[in-house]
Coordinates of C-alpha atoms in Angstrom, one line a residue:
M69 CA -26.4 -8.8 10.5
T70 CA -23.5 -8.9 13.0
D71 CA -19.9 -9.8 13.2
K72 CA -20.9 -13.0 15.1
D73 CA -23.1 -14.5 12.3
P74 CA -22.0 -17.7 10.6
I75 CA -20.7 -16.8 7.2
V76 CA -19.9 -18.6 4.0
A77 CA -18.3 -17.6 0.6
V78 CA -16.4 -18.9 -2.4
A79 CA -12.8 -18.2 -1.6
T80 CA -11.3 -18.8 -5.1
A81 CA -11.6 -16.5 -8.0
P82 CA -14.7 -16.8 -10.2
G83 CA -14.4 -18.8 -13.4
K84 CA -13.3 -22.2 -14.4
G85 CA -10.4 -23.8 -12.4
G86 CA -9.1 -27.2 -11.3
I87 CA -10.1 -26.5 -7.7
G88 CA -12.7 -24.3 -6.1
V89 CA -12.7 -23.5 -2.4
I90 CA -15.6 -22.6 -0.1
R91 CA -14.8 -21.1 3.3
I92 CA -17.1 -21.1 6.3
S93 CA -16.5 -19.4 9.7
Y94 CA -18.5 -19.5 12.9
K95 CA -17.9 -19.6 16.7
D96 CA -18.8 -23.3 16.8
L97 CA -19.3 -25.5 13.7
T98 CA -19.5 -28.8 15.6
Q99 CA -23.2 -29.4 14.9
Y100 CA -23.0 -28.0 11.4
I101 CA -20.3 -30.5 10.5
L102 CA -22.3 -33.3 12.0
N103 CA -25.4 -32.3 10.0
F104 CA -23.5 -31.9 6.8
F105 CA -21.3 -35.1 6.8
G106 CA -23.0 -37.3 9.4
K107 CA -19.9 -37.5 11.5
S108 CA -17.5 -35.2 13.4
L109 CA -14.2 -34.2 11.9
E110 CA -10.8 -34.1 13.6
P111 CA -9.2 -30.6 13.3
R112 CA -6.3 -30.1 10.9
K113 CA -6.9 -33.5 9.2
A114 CA -7.8 -33.8 5.5
Y115 CA -10.8 -35.8 4.6
F116 CA -12.0 -36.9 1.1
L117 CA -15.8 -36.7 1.2
S118 CA -18.9 -36.4 -0.9
F119 CA -20.9 -33.2 -0.8
K120 CA -24.6 -34.4 -0.8
D121 CA -27.9 -32.6 -1.0
E122 CA -30.0 -35.3 0.5
D123 CA -29.3 -38.3 -1.7
E124 CA -27.8 -36.3 -4.6
I125 CA -24.0 -36.0 -4.8
I126 CA -23.2 -32.5 -6.0
D127 CA -19.5 -32.9 -5.9
E128 CA -16.7 -34.5 -3.9
G129 CA -13.4 -33.3 -2.6
V130 CA -11.2 -32.5 0.3
V131 CA -12.6 -31.1 3.6
L132 CA -10.4 -29.3 6.2
Y133 CA -11.6 -28.3 9.7
F134 CA -9.8 -25.7 11.8
K135 CA -10.9 -25.4 15.4
G136 CA -10.9 -21.8 16.8
P137 CA -8.9 -20.0 18.0
H138 CA -6.3 -21.8 15.9
S139 CA -7.7 -20.7 12.5
Y140 CA -7.5 -17.8 10.1
T141 CA -10.5 -16.0 11.6
G142 CA -10.0 -17.1 15.2
E143 CA -13.4 -18.9 15.0
D144 CA -14.1 -22.5 13.8
V145 CA -13.3 -22.6 10.1
L146 CA -14.4 -25.2 7.5
E147 CA -13.0 -25.4 4.0
L148 CA -14.5 -27.4 1.2
Q149 CA -12.2 -28.0 -1.8
G150 CA -14.2 -29.2 -4.8
H151 CA -13.9 -28.9 -8.6
G152 CA -13.6 -25.3 -9.8
G153 CA -16.5 -25.0 -12.2
I154 CA -18.9 -22.0 -11.9
A155 CA -22.1 -24.1 -11.7
V156 CA -20.5 -26.6 -9.3
M157 CA -19.4 -23.8 -6.9
Q158 CA -22.7 -22.1 -7.0
R159 CA -24.6 -25.4 -6.2
L160 CA -22.1 -26.1 -3.4
L161 CA -22.5 -22.6 -2.0
S162 CA -26.3 -23.0 -2.0
L163 CA -25.9 -26.4 -0.2
C164 CA -23.7 -24.8 2.5
L165 CA -26.3 -22.1 3.1
K166 CA -29.1 -24.7 3.2
K167 CA -27.2 -26.9 5.7
G168 CA -26.6 -23.8 7.8
S169 CA -30.2 -22.5 7.9
F170 CA -30.7 -23.7 11.4
I171 CA -28.0 -21.2 12.6
S172 CA -29.0 -18.5 10.1
M173 CA -25.8 -18.8 8.0
R174 CA -25.4 -16.0 5.5
L175 CA -23.1 -15.0 2.6
A176 CA -19.9 -13.2 3.7
E177 CA -19.3 -9.6 2.8
A178 CA -16.1 -8.5 1.1
G179 CA -13.1 -8.9 3.4
E180 CA -15.3 -10.3 6.3
F181 CA -13.1 -13.3 7.0
T182 CA -10.0 -11.1 7.4
K183 CA -12.1 -8.5 9.4
R184 CA -12.9 -11.3 11.9
A185 CA -9.3 -12.2 12.1
F186 CA -8.6 -8.6 13.1
L187 CA -11.5 -8.4 15.5
N188 CA -10.4 -11.7 17.1
N189 CA -6.8 -10.4 17.5
R190 CA -5.4 -12.9 15.0
M191 CA -3.7 -9.9 13.2
D192 CA -3.5 -6.2 13.6
L193 CA -4.9 -3.7 11.0
T194 CA -1.6 -3.3 9.1
Q195 CA -1.3 -7.1 8.7
A196 CA -5.0 -7.3 7.6
E197 CA -4.4 -4.6 4.9
A198 CA -1.3 -6.5 3.8
V199 CA -3.5 -9.5 3.0
A200 CA -5.3 -7.5 0.3
D201 CA -2.0 -5.9 -0.8
L202 CA -0.4 -9.3 -1.3
I203 CA -3.4 -10.4 -3.4
D204 CA -3.4 -7.2 -5.4
A205 CA 0.4 -7.0 -5.8
S206 CA 1.3 -6.3 -9.5
S207 CA 5.1 -6.3 -9.1
Q208 CA 7.7 -8.5 -7.3
A209 CA 8.7 -5.7 -5.0
A210 CA 5.0 -5.1 -4.0
A211 CA 4.5 -8.7 -3.2
K212 CA 7.8 -8.8 -1.3
S213 CA 7.0 -5.8 0.8
A214 CA 3.4 -7.0 1.4
I215 CA 4.6 -10.3 2.8
Q216 CA 6.9 -8.4 5.2
S217 CA 3.9 -6.4 6.5
L218 CA 1.9 -9.6 6.8
R219 CA 4.6 -11.1 8.9
G220 CA 4.5 -8.1 11.2
A221 CA 7.5 -6.0 10.1
F222 CA 5.5 -2.7 9.9
S223 CA 3.6 -3.5 13.1
E224 CA 6.8 -4.3 14.9
K225 CA 8.2 -0.8 14.1
I226 CA 5.0 0.9 15.1
N227 CA 4.8 -1.0 18.4
K228 CA 8.4 -0.2 19.2
L229 CA 7.7 3.5 18.7
N230 CA 4.5 3.2 20.8
D231 CA 6.5 1.5 23.7
Q232 CA 9.0 4.4 23.6
I233 CA 6.3 7.0 23.7
I234 CA 4.4 5.2 26.5
H235 CA 7.6 5.0 28.6
L236 CA 8.1 8.8 28.3
R237 CA 4.4 9.4 29.0
M238 CA 4.6 7.3 32.1
L239 CA 7.6 9.3 33.4
V240 CA 6.0 12.8 32.7
E241 CA 2.6 11.7 34.1
A242 CA 4.3 10.5 37.3
T243 CA 6.1 13.8 37.6
L244 CA 2.8 15.7 37.2
D245 CA 1.0 13.5 39.6
F246 CA 3.6 13.8 42.4
P247 CA 5.1 17.3 42.1
E248 CA 6.1 17.2 45.8
E249 CA 8.8 14.7 44.9
D250 CA 10.6 17.7 43.3
I251 CA 12.1 15.6 40.5
E252 CA 14.0 17.5 37.8
F253 CA 12.1 15.7 35.0
I254 CA 14.1 16.9 32.0
K255 CA 17.5 16.2 33.5
E256 CA 16.7 13.3 35.7
Y257 CA 15.0 11.2 33.0
K258 CA 17.0 12.7 30.0
A259 CA 13.7 13.6 28.4
K260 CA 15.2 15.4 25.5
E261 CA 17.5 12.5 24.7
Q262 CA 14.5 10.1 24.8
L263 CA 12.4 12.4 22.6
D264 CA 15.3 12.7 20.1
A265 CA 15.6 8.9 19.9
I266 CA 11.8 8.6 19.2
Q267 CA 11.9 11.3 16.5
K268 CA 14.9 9.6 14.8
E269 CA 13.1 6.2 14.9
L270 CA 10.0 7.8 13.5
N271 CA 11.9 9.4 10.6
E272 CA 13.3 6.1 9.7
V273 CA 9.9 4.4 9.7
F274 CA 8.4 7.3 7.7
A275 CA 11.1 7.0 5.0
K276 CA 10.4 3.2 4.7
A277 CA 6.7 3.7 4.7
K278 CA 6.9 6.3 2.0
Q279 CA 9.0 4.0 -0.2
G280 CA 6.6 1.2 0.6
M281 CA 3.6 3.3 -0.6
I282 CA 5.5 3.9 -3.9
V283 CA 6.2 0.1 -4.2
R284 CA 2.5 -0.6 -3.6
E285 CA 1.0 2.0 -5.9
G286 CA 3.9 2.4 -8.4
L287 CA 5.9 5.5 -9.2
Y288 CA 4.0 8.2 -11.3
V289 CA 6.5 9.3 -14.0
V290 CA 5.4 12.0 -16.5
L291 CA 7.2 12.7 -19.8
A292 CA 6.8 16.4 -20.7
G293 CA 8.3 18.7 -23.3
E294 CA 7.7 20.5 -26.6
P295 CA 6.4 18.6 -29.6
N296 CA 8.6 16.1 -31.5
V297 CA 11.4 15.9 -28.8
G298 CA 10.9 12.1 -28.6
K299 CA 8.5 11.6 -25.6
S300 CA 6.6 8.8 -27.4
S301 CA 9.8 7.2 -28.5
L302 CA 11.1 7.2 -25.0
L303 CA 7.8 5.6 -23.7
N304 CA 8.2 2.9 -26.3
A305 CA 11.9 2.4 -25.3
L306 CA 11.0 2.1 -21.6
A307 CA 8.1 -0.2 -22.3
E308 CA 10.2 -2.2 -24.8
E309 CA 7.2 -2.2 -27.2
E310 CA 5.3 0.1 -29.6
V311 CA 2.9 1.6 -27.2
A312 CA 2.6 5.1 -28.7
I313 CA 2.5 6.2 -32.3
V314 CA 5.7 7.9 -33.4
T315 CA 6.0 10.1 -36.5
S316 CA 8.1 13.0 -37.7
I317 CA 5.1 15.3 -37.6
A318 CA 5.0 17.6 -34.6
G319 CA 1.9 17.2 -32.4
T320 CA 1.3 13.5 -33.2
T321 CA 0.3 12.8 -29.6
R322 CA -3.0 14.5 -28.9
D323 CA -3.8 12.8 -25.6
T324 CA -2.0 11.2 -22.6
V325 CA -0.8 7.7 -23.1
K326 CA -0.2 5.6 -20.0
R327 CA 1.8 2.4 -19.6
E328 CA 2.8 0.4 -16.5
I329 CA 6.3 -1.1 -16.6
Q330 CA 8.5 -2.8 -14.1
I331 CA 12.2 -2.0 -13.4
N332 CA 13.9 -4.5 -11.1
G333 CA 10.5 -5.7 -9.9
I334 CA 9.2 -2.2 -9.1
G335 CA 6.1 -0.8 -10.9
L336 CA 6.3 2.5 -12.7
H337 CA 3.4 4.3 -14.3
I338 CA 4.9 6.1 -17.4
I339 CA 2.7 8.9 -18.8
D340 CA 3.4 10.3 -22.2
T341 CA 1.8 13.7 -22.8
A342 CA 0.9 15.9 -25.7
G343 CA 3.7 18.4 -26.8
L344 CA 3.5 21.7 -25.0
R345 CA 3.2 24.6 -27.4
K346 CA 0.8 27.4 -28.5
T347 CA -1.7 26.2 -31.1
D348 CA -5.1 27.1 -32.6
D349 CA -6.0 23.4 -32.9
E350 CA -8.9 22.8 -30.5
V351 CA -8.3 19.1 -30.1
E352 CA -4.6 19.6 -29.5
N353 CA -5.3 22.3 -26.9
I354 CA -7.5 19.8 -25.0
G355 CA -4.5 17.4 -25.0
I356 CA -2.1 20.1 -23.9
N357 CA -4.4 21.0 -20.9
R358 CA -4.4 17.4 -19.9
S359 CA -0.6 17.4 -20.1
W360 CA -0.4 20.2 -17.6
N361 CA -2.8 18.3 -15.3
E362 CA -0.6 15.2 -15.5
I363 CA 2.5 17.4 -14.8
S364 CA 1.0 18.7 -11.6
K365 CA 0.4 15.1 -10.4
A366 CA 3.9 13.8 -11.3
Q367 CA 6.0 12.1 -8.6
V368 CA 9.0 12.3 -11.0
L369 CA 9.0 14.6 -14.1
L370 CA 11.2 13.8 -17.1
H371 CA 11.6 17.1 -19.1
L372 CA 12.6 16.1 -22.6
K373 CA 14.6 18.3 -24.9
E374 CA 16.4 17.9 -28.2
I375 CA 20.2 17.8 -28.3
N376 CA 20.3 20.5 -30.9
N377 CA 17.5 22.6 -29.4
E378 CA 17.8 22.7 -25.6
S379 CA 15.2 25.4 -25.2
K380 CA 14.5 26.8 -21.7
E381 CA 11.2 28.4 -22.7
L382 CA 9.1 25.8 -20.7
D383 CA 11.4 25.5 -17.6
E384 CA 9.7 28.2 -15.6
K385 CA 6.2 27.1 -16.5
I386 CA 6.9 23.5 -15.5
L387 CA 8.5 24.6 -12.2
Q388 CA 5.3 26.5 -11.4
K389 CA 3.1 23.4 -12.1
V390 CA 4.9 20.6 -10.4
S391 CA 4.9 20.0 -6.6
P392 CA 7.8 21.6 -4.9
N393 CA 9.2 18.2 -3.8
T394 CA 8.9 16.6 -7.2
P395 CA 12.3 15.7 -8.8
I396 CA 12.7 17.0 -12.3
L397 CA 15.2 15.3 -14.5
N398 CA 16.3 17.0 -17.8
I399 CA 16.4 14.3 -20.5
I400 CA 18.4 15.5 -23.6
N401 CA 17.3 13.2 -26.4
K402 CA 18.6 12.4 -29.9
I403 CA 22.2 12.3 -29.0
D404 CA 22.7 10.0 -32.0
L405 CA 22.5 13.2 -34.1
T406 CA 25.7 14.8 -32.6
D407 CA 29.3 14.0 -32.2
K408 CA 30.1 16.5 -29.4
P409 CA 31.2 15.2 -26.0
L410 CA 28.4 14.8 -23.5
K411 CA 28.5 14.4 -19.7
N412 CA 25.6 13.5 -17.4
D413 CA 25.2 15.3 -14.2
E414 CA 22.8 15.0 -11.2
N415 CA 19.9 16.7 -13.0
T416 CA 20.7 16.0 -16.7
L417 CA 20.8 12.7 -18.6
Y418 CA 21.7 12.4 -22.3
I419 CA 19.9 9.6 -24.2
S420 CA 18.9 8.4 -27.6
A421 CA 15.4 6.9 -27.5
Q422 CA 16.0 5.7 -31.1
T423 CA 19.1 3.7 -30.4
G424 CA 18.6 2.9 -26.8
Q425 CA 21.7 4.7 -25.6
G426 CA 21.3 5.9 -22.0
I427 CA 18.0 4.1 -21.4
E428 CA 19.5 1.7 -18.8
E429 CA 21.1 4.7 -17.0
L430 CA 17.7 6.4 -17.0
K431 CA 16.0 3.3 -15.5
T432 CA 18.6 3.3 -12.7
K433 CA 18.2 7.0 -12.2
L434 CA 14.4 6.6 -11.8
L435 CA 14.8 4.1 -9.0
T436 CA 17.4 6.3 -7.3
L437 CA 15.0 9.3 -7.4
A438 CA 12.3 7.2 -5.8
G439 CA 14.8 5.9 -3.2
L440 CA 14.1 2.4 -4.4
Q441 CA 17.4 1.4 -6.0
E442 CA 17.9 -1.4 -3.4
L443 CA 15.2 -3.5 -1.8
D444 CA 16.0 -5.6 1.3
N445 CA 13.9 -7.5 3.8
S446 CA 13.3 -4.4 5.9
F447 CA 10.8 -3.0 3.4
F448 CA 7.1 -3.1 4.3
I449 CA 4.0 -2.1 2.3
A450 CA 2.3 1.1 3.3
R451 CA -0.8 3.1 2.3
Q452 CA -1.7 6.8 2.2
R453 CA -3.5 6.6 5.6
H454 CA -0.3 5.2 7.2
I455 CA 1.6 8.2 5.8
E456 CA -1.0 10.6 7.1
A457 CA -0.9 9.0 10.6
L458 CA 2.9 9.1 10.7
N459 CA 2.8 12.8 9.6
L460 CA 0.3 13.5 12.4
C461 CA 2.5 11.7 14.9
K462 CA 5.5 13.8 13.8
T463 CA 3.6 17.0 14.2
H464 CA 2.7 16.2 17.8
L465 CA 6.2 15.1 18.6
D466 CA 7.6 18.4 17.2
N467 CA 5.0 20.3 19.4
A468 CA 6.1 18.2 22.3
Y469 CA 9.7 19.2 21.8
L470 CA 8.7 22.9 21.9
N471 CA 6.7 22.4 25.1
L472 CA 9.6 20.6 26.7
N473 CA 12.0 23.4 25.9
D474 CA 9.5 25.8 27.6
E475 CA 9.1 23.3 30.5
L476 CA 5.4 23.1 29.9
L477 CA 5.1 19.5 31.1
D478 CA 1.3 19.3 31.0
L479 CA 1.2 20.4 27.4
F480 CA 4.2 18.1 26.7
A481 CA 2.3 15.2 28.1
E482 CA -0.8 16.0 26.0
E483 CA 1.2 16.1 22.8
L484 CA 2.7 12.7 23.6
R485 CA -0.8 11.3 24.1
L486 CA -1.9 12.6 20.7
A487 CA 1.2 11.2 19.1
H488 CA 0.5 7.9 20.7
D489 CA -3.1 8.0 19.4
A490 CA -1.9 8.8 15.9
L491 CA 0.2 5.6 15.8
G492 CA -2.7 3.6 17.2
K493 CA -4.7 4.4 14.1
I494 CA -2.1 2.6 12.0
T495 CA -2.4 -0.8 13.8
G496 CA -6.0 -0.4 14.7
T497 CA -5.7 0.3 18.4
F498 CA -7.8 3.4 17.8
S499 CA -10.1 2.8 14.8
S500 CA -13.6 3.9 13.9
D501 CA -16.1 1.5 12.4
D502 CA -16.2 3.7 9.3
L503 CA -12.5 3.2 8.8
L504 CA -12.8 -0.6 9.2
G505 CA -15.8 -0.7 6.8
K506 CA -13.8 1.2 4.2
I507 CA -10.7 -0.9 4.5
F508 CA -12.3 -4.3 4.5
G509 CA -14.9 -3.3 1.9
S510 CA -12.0 -3.1 -0.6
F511 CA -11.2 -6.8 -0.2
C512 CA -12.3 -9.6 -2.4
I513 CA -15.2 -11.8 -1.3
G514 CA -14.0 -14.9 0.5
K515 CA -11.0 -13.2 2.0

């Protein structure tokens, strides 16, 4: 089995549907088309044809032929659009394999069509990943940022950084190769200024990529606090439905309750946890241990307290559990039970989960904490591996700056090379087969 084999797969989702699509890709489908339909087909022209197994008509529908390299995969691509019944699609798929037996046609693996598009330079790796992200998008913001990456917004930023690093590498390598020219590299080529510009650009890309990862995966928001402070009521208020059981009995929530909601098209994973307290109840203790585990994973922590009992007993414990960079917002609930004047500040928000007072302000605050209060067309989708590669690039550029200050040009050049390699892992310039297998293996079959 190789990346050059002729492949075929059902490209539409399994189940009943008005239309079902089968996709075929190979370097040259001329003879295959002639054998299948008894005539050649003109590229990019729609034909209404019967799909015959010898004299039996299995189905009929629209046929489209795309001549490589002007196709999705860069190879010849044939698409058969028939009726979307399960049995019909399976019979048609078997027929396609039968017709392609003379060229050893096989079923495509998950993501293999898009993998071929990448291998044939029809798209880079970030664009290929964006195909899967667009299909999997569960929010408007995720779909919007995925299409930006698919159109090359992320790649364009990475390629610009690459070009700047390559230019600086070229200058320092020339200086090292021709020392007799006696060029004052740092001053002559304004090396520090160039490196400053690269680092500034990298920081901007990193900030957008980090936001893009949150858009793709959703923001992980954990509700924590003592029993009966209104965590479950707040979850219901944010979800706008009765997700969690609410009673006046302390300790009602014994386990974590998770709900995905959307705010302005952005997905948030809201996790309600068991009330944090000392108890001899074995079941409740299991729930409390799970609560601490969720708190340690929070991207934003909402620490709920009652308006008439703003205890600080848990503050230190929570600070020890959360990541140092995790924003903590103190939510003072049940303000409908008091008449005293209240004022929000940067870290404190007064609400009533019962009446809904302050809930809209909380939603806005959550987006602000995630840096997602405004989405524009400059957003692009990102994954954890992109963040790791950008972090690695930043580390090597920081090292390069130190070497430049010490005028260690050979080490400076090496750190620039490593920074360049790190960026290459994002777009696929430097990619292992294992990485490609992992990425495309997560795609759906037929894409």
